[in-house]
Short mmCIF file of C-alpha atoms in Angstrom, two decimals:
data_model
loop_
_atom_site.label_atom_id
_atom_site.label_comp_id
_atom_site.label_asym_id
_atom_site.label_seq_id
_atom_site.Cartn_x
_atom_site.Cartn_y
_atom_site.Cartn_z
CA MET A 1 -15.62 -21.50 -22.33
CA PRO A 2 -15.66 -19.17 -19.31
CA ARG A 3 -14.49 -15.59 -19.51
CA GLU A 4 -10.81 -15.04 -18.64
CA CYS A 5 -10.69 -12.77 -15.64
CA SER A 6 -8.20 -11.57 -13.03
CA ILE A 7 -10.85 -12.03 -10.33
CA ALA A 8 -11.16 -15.71 -11.25
CA ASN A 9 -7.37 -16.02 -11.36
CA ALA A 10 -7.05 -14.44 -7.90
CA LEU A 11 -9.74 -16.72 -6.51
CA THR A 12 -7.70 -19.78 -7.49
CA VAL A 13 -5.09 -18.47 -5.04
CA VAL A 14 -7.13 -17.00 -2.16
CA GLY A 15 -10.75 -17.82 -2.93
CA GLU A 16 -11.23 -20.23 -0.09
CA ARG A 17 -12.35 -19.38 3.45
CA TRP A 18 -9.39 -20.88 5.35
CA SER A 19 -6.83 -19.27 3.05
CA LEU A 20 -8.30 -15.81 3.57
CA LEU A 21 -8.65 -16.32 7.31
CA ALA A 22 -5.05 -17.54 7.57
CA MET A 23 -3.92 -14.42 5.68
CA ARG A 24 -6.04 -12.29 8.03
CA GLU A 25 -4.22 -13.76 11.00
CA VAL A 26 -0.75 -13.17 9.57
CA LEU A 27 -1.74 -9.61 8.65
CA LEU A 28 -2.84 -9.17 12.28
CA GLY A 29 0.63 -10.28 13.39
CA VAL A 30 -0.17 -13.89 14.25
CA ARG A 31 2.68 -15.97 12.78
CA ARG A 32 2.63 -19.40 14.41
CA PHE A 33 0.64 -22.39 13.22
CA ASP A 34 -1.09 -23.19 16.53
CA GLN A 35 -2.23 -19.59 16.97
CA ILE A 36 -3.47 -19.39 13.37
CA ALA A 37 -5.38 -22.65 13.84
CA ARG A 38 -6.94 -21.45 17.11
CA ASN A 39 -7.94 -18.03 15.74
CA THR A 40 -9.41 -19.34 12.47
CA GLY A 41 -11.06 -22.51 13.75
CA ALA A 42 -9.58 -24.46 10.84
CA SER A 43 -8.66 -28.09 11.39
CA ARG A 44 -4.91 -28.76 11.44
CA ASP A 45 -4.93 -30.79 8.21
CA ILE A 46 -6.93 -28.18 6.26
CA LEU A 47 -4.82 -25.33 7.61
CA THR A 48 -1.59 -27.18 6.74
CA THR A 49 -2.80 -27.61 3.16
CA ARG A 50 -3.87 -23.96 2.85
CA LEU A 51 -0.64 -22.58 4.33
CA ARG A 52 1.43 -24.73 1.96
CA LYS A 53 -0.54 -23.38 -0.98
CA LEU A 54 -0.09 -19.79 0.23
CA GLU A 55 3.65 -20.48 0.38
CA GLU A 56 3.69 -22.08 -3.08
CA VAL A 57 1.96 -19.09 -4.67
CA GLY A 58 4.29 -16.64 -2.93
CA LEU A 59 2.03 -14.95 -0.35
CA LEU A 60 3.78 -16.37 2.71
CA GLU A 61 7.24 -17.61 3.62
CA ARG A 62 8.22 -19.81 6.54
CA GLU A 63 11.04 -18.63 8.80
CA LEU A 64 12.75 -20.83 11.35
CA TYR A 65 12.31 -19.44 14.89
CA GLU A 66 13.44 -22.48 16.87
CA SER A 67 15.90 -25.15 15.76
CA HIS A 68 15.40 -27.91 18.37
CA PRO A 69 12.85 -29.07 17.41
CA PRO A 70 12.54 -27.13 14.15
CA ARG A 71 9.66 -24.67 14.37
CA TYR A 72 8.60 -22.12 11.82
CA GLU A 73 6.51 -19.00 11.70
CA TYR A 74 4.78 -17.48 8.69
CA VAL A 75 5.77 -14.08 7.34
CA LEU A 76 4.25 -12.04 4.56
CA THR A 77 5.92 -11.59 1.21
CA GLU A 78 5.44 -8.46 -0.89
CA ALA A 79 2.47 -10.15 -2.61
CA GLY A 80 1.05 -11.09 0.81
CA ARG A 81 1.33 -7.51 2.06
CA ALA A 82 -0.40 -6.30 -1.12
CA LEU A 83 -3.39 -8.48 -0.25
CA HIS A 84 -3.98 -6.32 2.85
CA SER A 85 -5.96 -3.70 0.94
CA VAL A 86 -8.21 -6.42 -0.48
CA LEU A 87 -8.88 -7.84 2.99
CA LEU A 88 -9.52 -4.36 4.39
CA SER A 89 -12.07 -3.73 1.64
CA LEU A 90 -13.73 -7.10 2.27
CA MET A 91 -13.78 -6.37 6.01
CA ASP A 92 -15.32 -2.92 5.40
CA TRP A 93 -18.02 -4.47 3.20
CA GLY A 94 -18.70 -7.11 5.87
CA ASP A 95 -18.89 -4.43 8.58
CA ARG A 96 -21.44 -2.45 6.55
CA TYR A 97 -23.64 -5.17 5.07
CA VAL A 98 -23.21 -8.41 7.03
CA THR A 99 -22.01 -7.89 10.62
CA LYS A 100 -24.65 -6.82 13.13
CA GLY A 101 -23.55 -4.21 15.66
CA GLU A 102 -20.06 -2.82 16.11
CA PRO A 103 -17.27 -4.05 13.80
CA PRO A 104 -15.25 -6.79 15.52
CA THR A 105 -11.92 -5.39 14.29
CA VAL A 106 -10.96 -1.73 13.90
CA TRP A 107 -7.64 -0.53 12.49
CA ARG A 108 -6.03 2.82 13.27
CA HIS A 109 -4.27 4.79 10.55
CA SER A 110 -0.90 6.47 11.26
CA CYS A 111 -2.77 9.80 11.44
CA GLY A 112 -4.37 8.51 14.63
CA GLU A 113 -7.91 8.08 13.32
CA PRO A 114 -9.80 4.80 12.82
CA LEU A 115 -9.09 3.55 9.31
CA GLU A 116 -11.90 3.69 6.79
CA PRO A 117 -10.70 2.10 3.54
CA LEU A 118 -11.38 4.16 0.43
CA MET A 119 -10.51 3.31 -3.15
CA VAL A 120 -9.24 6.28 -5.15
CA CYS A 121 -8.11 6.71 -8.73
CA ALA A 122 -4.30 6.60 -8.93
CA HIS A 123 -4.37 9.38 -11.55
CA CYS A 124 -6.69 12.04 -10.09
CA ARG A 125 -6.92 10.80 -6.47
CA GLU A 126 -10.74 11.09 -6.55
CA PRO A 127 -12.84 8.40 -4.83
CA VAL A 128 -13.94 5.56 -7.12
CA HIS A 129 -17.69 5.01 -7.48
CA THR A 130 -19.34 2.40 -9.68
CA GLU A 131 -21.21 5.04 -11.67
CA ASP A 132 -17.91 6.82 -12.50
CA MET A 133 -16.32 3.80 -14.20
CA SER A 134 -16.53 2.33 -17.68
CA VAL A 135 -14.94 -0.81 -19.08
CA ILE A 136 -12.10 -0.35 -21.57
CA ARG A 137 -11.43 -4.01 -22.35
CA VAL A 138 -13.14 -7.31 -21.47
CA HIS A 139 -11.85 -10.66 -22.63
CA GLN A 140 -14.57 -12.44 -24.58
CA PRO A 141 -14.86 -16.22 -24.19
CA GLN A 142 -14.34 -18.09 -27.45
#
């Protein structure tokens, strides 16, 4: 039996390319299906399936923006907004270790400087490094 793990649980929700790219687009302010499809390159049927799942799990909600004919746009829920830090960390890793040349997307922090994501300990506010961590509890498969 596989190990129970929050990473595995999260991957059942967002562990697929088109789901993460759709979330990227909504986080960038793109809310309409056609724009999301164009910017991700996902086929319409795949994107429809992924967006429905993201709605079902509570990351996105659809809001009516035109009634005749009915048209909807996608907006982030609290859980969807919380995914932003995960995507920023994944983007930062991709910028450093995968993407050649300049990063394709750069965010600016409210202080005016380009954003460089940094994970810090909520208790002491010190940066988190792998060598500074130790496991307290790990679920053992039975």
